[in-house]
Short mmCIF file of C-alpha atoms in Angstrom, two decimals:
data_model
loop_
_atom_site.label_atom_id
_atom_site.label_comp_id
_atom_site.label_asym_id
_atom_site.label_seq_id
_atom_site.Cartn_x
_atom_site.Cartn_y
_atom_site.Cartn_z
CA MET J 158 -14.97 29.70 -61.92
CA ILE J 159 -15.71 28.11 -65.30
CA ALA J 160 -18.91 30.13 -65.68
CA GLU J 161 -16.95 33.28 -64.96
CA GLY J 162 -14.43 32.39 -67.68
CA ARG J 163 -11.46 32.19 -65.31
CA VAL J 164 -10.27 28.71 -66.39
CA ALA J 165 -8.43 28.20 -69.67
CA LYS J 166 -6.61 25.38 -71.47
CA ASP J 167 -3.75 26.37 -73.79
CA ASP J 168 -5.01 29.99 -73.75
CA VAL J 169 -8.51 28.84 -74.73
CA THR J 170 -11.22 29.63 -72.20
CA ILE J 171 -13.19 26.63 -70.99
CA ASP J 172 -16.91 27.37 -71.09
CA THR J 173 -18.37 24.04 -69.88
CA PRO J 174 -17.65 21.80 -66.89
CA ALA J 175 -18.06 18.74 -69.15
CA THR J 176 -14.45 18.96 -70.24
CA VAL J 177 -12.07 16.04 -69.86
CA LEU J 178 -8.56 17.06 -68.92
CA PRO J 179 -6.03 14.21 -69.21
CA SER J 180 -3.51 16.35 -67.34
CA LEU J 181 -3.08 19.82 -65.90
CA ASP J 182 -0.50 20.84 -68.49
CA GLY J 183 -1.47 24.17 -69.99
CA VAL J 184 -4.38 24.74 -67.57
CA THR J 185 -4.50 28.21 -66.05
CA VAL J 186 -6.75 30.02 -63.58
CA ASP J 187 -6.81 33.81 -63.88
CA GLY J 188 -3.78 33.48 -66.15
CA GLN J 189 -1.73 31.59 -63.55
CA PRO J 190 -0.69 28.00 -64.31
CA VAL J 191 -2.14 25.32 -62.06
CA ALA J 192 0.49 23.59 -59.96
CA ALA J 193 0.97 19.86 -60.28
CA PRO J 194 -0.83 17.78 -57.64
CA GLU J 195 1.18 16.73 -54.62
CA PRO J 196 1.73 13.03 -53.84
CA THR J 197 -1.11 11.32 -52.00
CA ARG J 198 -0.66 10.96 -48.27
CA LEU J 199 -2.60 8.74 -45.88
CA PHE J 200 -2.75 9.02 -42.09
CA LEU J 201 -4.11 6.74 -39.36
CA PHE J 202 -5.82 8.56 -36.49
CA HIS J 203 -7.03 6.98 -33.23
CA LYS J 204 -10.27 8.86 -32.73
CA PRO J 205 -11.38 9.23 -29.11
CA THR J 206 -14.99 9.24 -27.98
CA GLY J 207 -16.88 12.52 -27.68
CA VAL J 208 -15.35 13.97 -30.87
CA LEU J 209 -17.24 14.65 -34.10
CA THR J 210 -15.98 13.56 -37.52
CA ALA J 211 -16.59 16.97 -39.03
CA GLU J 212 -14.69 20.14 -39.84
CA ARG J 213 -16.81 22.27 -37.52
CA ASP J 214 -19.93 21.94 -35.39
CA PRO J 215 -22.60 24.67 -35.09
CA ALA J 216 -23.21 23.62 -31.47
CA GLY J 217 -19.56 24.20 -30.61
CA ARG J 218 -18.70 20.58 -29.87
CA ALA J 219 -15.14 19.32 -30.33
CA THR J 220 -14.17 17.85 -33.71
CA ILE J 221 -11.33 15.67 -34.90
CA TYR J 222 -9.53 18.75 -36.25
CA ASP J 223 -9.26 20.07 -32.71
CA ARG J 224 -7.21 16.97 -31.86
CA LEU J 225 -4.86 17.08 -34.87
CA PRO J 226 -1.48 18.85 -35.04
CA LYS J 227 -1.66 22.19 -36.75
CA ASP J 228 1.27 21.59 -39.13
CA LEU J 229 -0.47 18.81 -41.11
CA PRO J 230 -1.74 19.37 -44.66
CA ARG J 231 -5.43 19.63 -45.43
CA LEU J 232 -6.93 16.23 -44.62
CA VAL J 233 -10.33 14.74 -45.33
CA PRO J 234 -11.73 11.75 -43.39
CA VAL J 235 -12.45 8.44 -45.09
CA GLY J 236 -15.94 7.60 -43.91
CA ARG J 237 -17.27 8.69 -40.56
CA LEU J 238 -17.31 7.53 -36.96
CA ASP J 239 -20.17 8.44 -34.63
CA LEU J 240 -19.70 10.74 -31.68
CA ASN J 241 -19.44 7.83 -29.22
CA THR J 242 -17.50 5.50 -31.55
CA GLU J 243 -13.74 5.30 -31.18
CA GLY J 244 -10.89 3.68 -33.00
CA LEU J 245 -9.25 3.84 -36.42
CA LEU J 246 -10.10 6.75 -38.72
CA LEU J 247 -8.30 7.21 -42.05
CA LEU J 248 -7.39 10.73 -43.16
CA THR J 249 -6.05 11.50 -46.64
CA THR J 250 -5.06 14.41 -48.86
CA ASP J 251 -6.57 12.78 -51.98
CA GLY J 252 -10.30 13.02 -52.61
CA GLU J 253 -10.16 10.25 -55.22
CA LEU J 254 -8.62 7.80 -52.72
CA LYS J 255 -11.26 8.80 -50.18
CA ARG J 256 -14.01 7.93 -52.65
CA GLN J 257 -12.43 4.60 -53.58
CA LEU J 258 -12.23 3.50 -49.97
CA GLU J 259 -15.82 4.52 -49.19
CA LEU J 260 -17.60 2.88 -52.13
CA PRO J 261 -19.26 -0.47 -51.26
CA SER J 262 -18.39 -1.73 -54.75
CA THR J 263 -14.69 -1.53 -53.86
CA GLY J 264 -15.24 -4.13 -51.15
CA VAL J 265 -12.76 -2.75 -48.61
CA GLU J 266 -13.43 -4.49 -45.30
CA ARG J 267 -13.84 -2.76 -41.93
CA SER J 268 -13.52 -4.55 -38.60
CA TYR J 269 -15.12 -3.51 -35.31
CA ARG J 270 -15.13 -4.72 -31.71
CA ALA J 271 -18.39 -4.10 -29.86
CA ARG J 272 -19.25 -4.46 -26.19
CA ALA J 273 -22.96 -5.04 -25.75
CA TYR J 274 -25.36 -5.88 -22.94
CA GLY J 275 -27.57 -8.89 -23.44
CA GLN J 276 -27.56 -12.55 -24.39
CA ILE J 277 -26.71 -13.91 -27.83
CA SER J 278 -25.28 -17.12 -29.25
CA GLN J 279 -22.68 -17.78 -31.91
CA ALA J 280 -25.32 -19.44 -34.07
CA GLN J 281 -27.35 -16.20 -34.16
CA LEU J 282 -24.27 -14.22 -35.18
CA GLU J 283 -23.40 -16.65 -37.95
CA GLU J 284 -26.78 -15.97 -39.59
CA LEU J 285 -25.54 -12.45 -40.38
CA ILE J 286 -23.22 -13.85 -43.06
CA HIS J 287 -26.30 -13.99 -45.34
CA GLY J 288 -27.16 -10.34 -44.69
CA ILE J 289 -30.15 -8.90 -42.89
CA GLU J 290 -32.97 -6.42 -43.59
CA ILE J 291 -33.99 -3.94 -40.88
CA ASP J 292 -36.76 -1.37 -41.36
CA GLY J 293 -36.61 -1.72 -45.13
CA ILE J 294 -32.82 -1.29 -45.30
CA ARG J 295 -30.83 -4.23 -46.61
CA TYR J 296 -27.42 -4.81 -45.01
CA GLY J 297 -24.87 -7.02 -46.73
CA ALA J 298 -22.91 -9.96 -45.38
CA ILE J 299 -21.39 -9.50 -41.93
CA ASP J 300 -18.81 -11.86 -40.46
CA ALA J 301 -19.57 -11.80 -36.72
CA ASN J 302 -17.91 -13.82 -33.98
CA LEU J 303 -18.55 -14.01 -30.26
CA GLU J 304 -15.25 -13.10 -28.63
CA ARG J 305 -15.96 -13.56 -24.93
CA ARG J 306 -18.45 -12.92 -22.15
CA THR J 307 -17.78 -10.63 -19.20
CA GLY J 308 -20.67 -10.90 -16.77
CA ALA J 309 -23.82 -9.63 -18.45
CA ASN J 310 -21.82 -8.11 -21.36
CA VAL J 311 -20.48 -9.75 -24.50
CA TRP J 312 -17.63 -8.73 -26.80
CA ILE J 313 -18.36 -9.27 -30.49
CA GLU J 314 -16.00 -8.87 -33.45
CA MET J 315 -17.66 -7.88 -36.73
CA THR J 316 -16.22 -7.48 -40.24
CA LEU J 317 -18.25 -5.87 -43.03
CA SER J 318 -17.61 -4.22 -46.38
CA GLU J 319 -20.45 -1.71 -46.77
CA GLY J 320 -20.21 0.59 -43.77
CA LYS J 321 -23.67 2.12 -43.90
CA ASN J 322 -24.72 4.72 -41.36
CA ARG J 323 -24.76 3.19 -37.84
CA GLU J 324 -24.78 -0.28 -39.37
CA VAL J 325 -23.11 -2.13 -36.49
CA ARG J 326 -25.27 -0.54 -33.81
CA ARG J 327 -28.53 -1.09 -35.69
CA VAL J 328 -27.77 -4.75 -36.44
CA LEU J 329 -26.88 -5.54 -32.84
CA GLU J 330 -29.87 -3.64 -31.49
CA HIS J 331 -32.07 -5.63 -33.87
CA LEU J 332 -30.69 -8.80 -32.23
CA GLY J 333 -31.72 -7.55 -28.79
CA LEU J 334 -28.35 -6.18 -27.66
CA ARG J 335 -27.52 -2.74 -26.28
CA VAL J 336 -24.13 -1.47 -27.46
CA SER J 337 -22.12 0.34 -24.80
CA ARG J 338 -18.79 0.60 -26.60
CA LEU J 339 -17.75 0.39 -30.26
CA ILE J 340 -14.18 0.39 -31.57
CA ARG J 341 -13.04 0.25 -35.18
CA THR J 342 -9.86 -1.81 -35.34
CA ARG J 343 -9.18 -2.18 -39.06
CA TYR J 344 -9.91 -0.52 -42.39
CA GLY J 345 -8.62 -2.59 -45.30
CA PRO J 346 -5.02 -3.60 -44.52
CA PHE J 347 -4.57 -0.67 -42.13
CA VAL J 348 -4.90 -1.66 -38.47
CA LEU J 349 -5.18 0.36 -35.29
CA GLY J 350 -2.43 -1.60 -33.57
CA ASP J 351 -0.84 0.11 -30.56
CA LEU J 352 -1.54 3.66 -31.73
CA PRO J 353 -2.44 5.64 -28.58
CA VAL J 354 -5.77 7.42 -28.30
CA GLY J 355 -5.62 10.86 -29.92
CA ASP J 356 -2.39 10.15 -31.84
CA ILE J 357 -1.88 10.17 -35.60
CA GLY J 358 0.69 8.39 -37.79
CA GLU J 359 1.44 8.44 -41.50
CA VAL J 360 1.45 5.39 -43.77
CA ARG J 361 4.61 4.80 -45.76
CA VAL J 362 4.45 5.66 -49.45
CA ALA J 363 5.44 2.14 -50.49
CA ASP J 364 2.61 0.59 -48.47
CA LEU J 365 0.10 3.07 -49.90
CA ILE J 366 1.17 2.40 -53.50
CA ALA J 367 0.94 -1.37 -52.99
CA PHE J 368 -2.56 -1.02 -51.56
CA ARG J 369 -3.79 1.19 -54.41
CA GLN J 370 -2.61 -1.40 -56.91
CA THR J 371 -4.89 -3.99 -55.29
CA LEU J 372 -7.92 -1.70 -55.68
CA LYS J 373 -7.72 -2.18 -59.44
CA THR J 374 -8.67 -5.85 -58.97
CA ALA J 375 -12.16 -7.06 -58.12
CA ALA J 376 -12.80 -7.62 -54.43
CA ARG J 377 -13.26 -11.39 -54.78
CA GLN J 378 -10.09 -11.80 -56.84
CA ARG J 379 -8.06 -9.36 -54.80
CA PRO J 380 -4.88 -10.86 -53.31
CA ALA J 381 -4.34 -10.72 -49.59
CA VAL J 382 -2.39 -7.71 -48.37
CA ALA J 383 -0.26 -7.68 -45.26
CA GLU J 384 -1.53 -5.59 -42.38
CA VAL J 385 -0.10 -2.08 -42.13
CA ALA J 386 0.37 -0.27 -38.82
CA VAL J 387 2.13 3.01 -38.15
CA SER J 388 5.20 2.91 -35.95
CA GLY J 389 5.50 6.60 -35.12
CA SER J 390 2.73 8.77 -33.75
CA ARG J 391 1.97 12.41 -33.15
CA ARG J 392 -0.70 14.35 -31.35
CA ALA J 393 -1.85 17.92 -30.96
CA PRO J 394 0.50 19.96 -28.75
CA ALA J 395 -0.61 20.18 -25.15
CA ALA J 396 0.69 21.78 -21.99
CA ARG J 397 3.92 20.09 -21.00
CA PRO J 398 6.15 20.37 -17.93
CA ALA J 399 9.31 22.43 -18.00
CA SER J 400 12.26 21.20 -20.03
CA GLY J 401 14.28 18.50 -18.32
CA ALA J 402 11.46 17.53 -15.98
CA ARG J 403 8.74 14.94 -16.12
CA PRO J 404 5.59 14.31 -14.09
CA PHE J 405 6.08 11.98 -11.18
CA GLY J 406 3.46 11.42 -8.54
CA GLY J 407 1.69 14.72 -9.21
CA ALA J 408 4.93 16.73 -9.10
CA THR J 409 7.96 17.13 -11.32
CA ARG J 410 11.45 15.94 -10.82
CA PRO J 411 14.50 16.31 -13.06
CA ASN J 412 14.98 13.61 -15.62
CA THR J 413 18.36 12.14 -14.83
CA ALA J 414 17.85 8.90 -16.73
CA VAL J 415 18.72 10.37 -20.16
CA ARG J 416 22.38 11.15 -20.53
CA SER J 417 24.64 11.79 -23.46
CA ALA J 418 26.56 8.76 -24.60
CA ASP J 419 29.53 10.89 -25.62
CA PRO J 420 30.02 14.08 -23.55
CA ALA J 421 32.50 15.43 -26.07
CA ARG J 422 29.86 15.40 -28.83
CA SER J 423 27.12 16.82 -26.65
CA GLY J 424 29.02 20.07 -26.14
CA ALA J 425 28.61 19.95 -22.36
CA PRO J 426 31.63 20.82 -20.18
CA GLN J 427 33.53 17.68 -19.32
CA PRO J 428 34.58 17.00 -15.72
CA LYS J 429 38.27 17.02 -14.91
CA ARG J 430 39.92 13.68 -15.00
CA LEU J 431 41.16 12.04 -11.86
CA ALA J 432 44.76 12.19 -13.06
CA GLU J 433 44.57 15.97 -13.43
CA ARG J 434 43.25 16.43 -9.93
CA ALA J 435 45.73 14.01 -8.29
CA PRO J 436 48.88 15.61 -6.77
CA ALA J 437 52.25 15.11 -8.39
CA LYS J 438 54.51 12.32 -7.21
CA ASN J 439 57.36 14.63 -6.10
CA ALA J 440 55.11 17.03 -4.21
CA THR J 441 55.65 17.27 -0.48
CA SER J 442 52.85 16.08 1.70
CA ALA J 443 52.26 15.90 5.45
CA PRO J 444 53.46 12.67 7.12
CA ARG J 445 50.78 10.22 7.95
CA PRO J 446 50.15 9.43 11.62
CA PRO J 447 51.54 6.07 12.79
CA ARG J 448 49.14 3.24 12.94
CA PRO J 449 48.07 2.09 16.41
CA ALA J 450 49.73 -1.01 17.75
CA PRO J 451 47.69 -4.15 17.41
CA LYS J 452 45.84 -5.25 20.49
CA PRO J 453 47.15 -8.37 22.26
CA ALA J 454 45.28 -11.48 21.44
CA ALA J 455 42.86 -12.70 24.08
CA SER J 456 43.81 -15.74 26.06
CA PRO J 457 42.29 -18.90 24.73
CA VAL J 458 39.21 -20.06 26.51
CA ALA J 459 39.20 -23.53 27.83
CA GLU J 460 37.04 -25.83 25.87
CA GLN J 461 33.73 -26.74 27.46
CA PRO J 462 32.43 -30.26 27.39
CA SER J 463 29.92 -30.86 24.66
CA THR J 464 27.41 -32.39 27.10
CA LEU J 465 26.53 -30.81 30.44
CA GLN J 466 26.56 -33.09 33.46
CA ARG J 467 23.74 -32.74 35.97
CA PRO J 468 24.92 -32.36 39.56
CA ALA J 469 24.06 -35.13 41.95
CA ARG J 470 21.90 -32.91 44.16
CA ILE J 471 20.47 -29.46 43.69
CA LYS J 472 20.44 -27.40 46.88
CA ARG J 473 17.19 -25.54 47.34
CA GLN J 474 17.60 -21.82 47.60
CA PRO J 475 15.45 -19.63 49.85
CA GLY J 476 12.30 -18.38 48.18
CA TRP J 477 11.79 -21.42 46.04
CA ALA J 478 8.32 -22.91 46.04
CA LYS J 479 7.83 -25.93 48.23
CA PRO J 480 7.01 -29.13 46.44
CA LYS J 481 3.32 -30.00 46.37
CA PRO J 482 2.31 -32.99 48.48
CA LYS J 483 1.52 -36.15 46.65
CA ALA J 484 -2.12 -37.02 46.15
CA GLY J 485 -3.35 -39.77 48.48
CA PRO J 486 -4.87 -40.48 51.88
CA ARG J 487 -3.79 -38.04 54.54
CA PRO J 488 -1.81 -39.76 57.33
CA ARG J 489 -3.55 -39.93 60.62
CA GLY J 490 -2.40 -37.95 63.65
CA ARG J 491 -1.76 -34.73 61.62
CA LYS J 492 -3.95 -31.69 61.70
#
């Protein structure tokens, strides 16, 4: 555009890109004034696995922009997450902020949780605080801690400030581990929190301004900043059940749990009150049938003795079994 002579400053055509513009006042393109830049916006996106951090893919694979709502402004990702890496991904409308967050000199920390197969000790992980060199590539200090063991797998939490390409996976593979899952949980003061997978939330302007003020200080002298998580979340529109219904056990049933607190404000027709439906006091009504006479009380039953007395002799009834003879010598003279 500059080579074509389309950009001008105070009606003077700019002929070189090496021109410092303190502001956009008086700058025009094709005779039209350039609009003032919009305020910077920052979003937190919970990237799922199997999605590329790219605008488009020649192979036709899904990208993060296929998972974002269509009414958002133009967003650029801060850094990248691999195809099989999930977790927190920052998206912003400001290219300058994107660059500040990506530069290793800024010293913005990133935290990851990795599930890996293999055996490793805490002492081996603590050696990473001094950095490590793998295949001629030098990786900076990494704060790694062994979280827990689950069978043959281990969960490791790692915090680093460089974020080189596939840094976490390469370091753990160098230690003899095989990474099966990798989640980014924090980027600077911004944390993943309870943001559902595939949802996106916007950072408040006050929190963003406070964070950008800290970037002006060196990383070692930078004051601690409180963690920032998004409370609301959005996701790309998907097929939903009919209005007033919700999925339940593979089917839909009407949602009767949500009701208006004030029917008069909701505009819905109000039911008639009980007093309006009740008959008037002076209205004639059919006489009620007489009540049946109460039944006579049963005669009192004579009290039974608390202890039953055994009769002196029990008369044997026909059909009863005869008593067995007592064991002993059989008397003589009987066959």
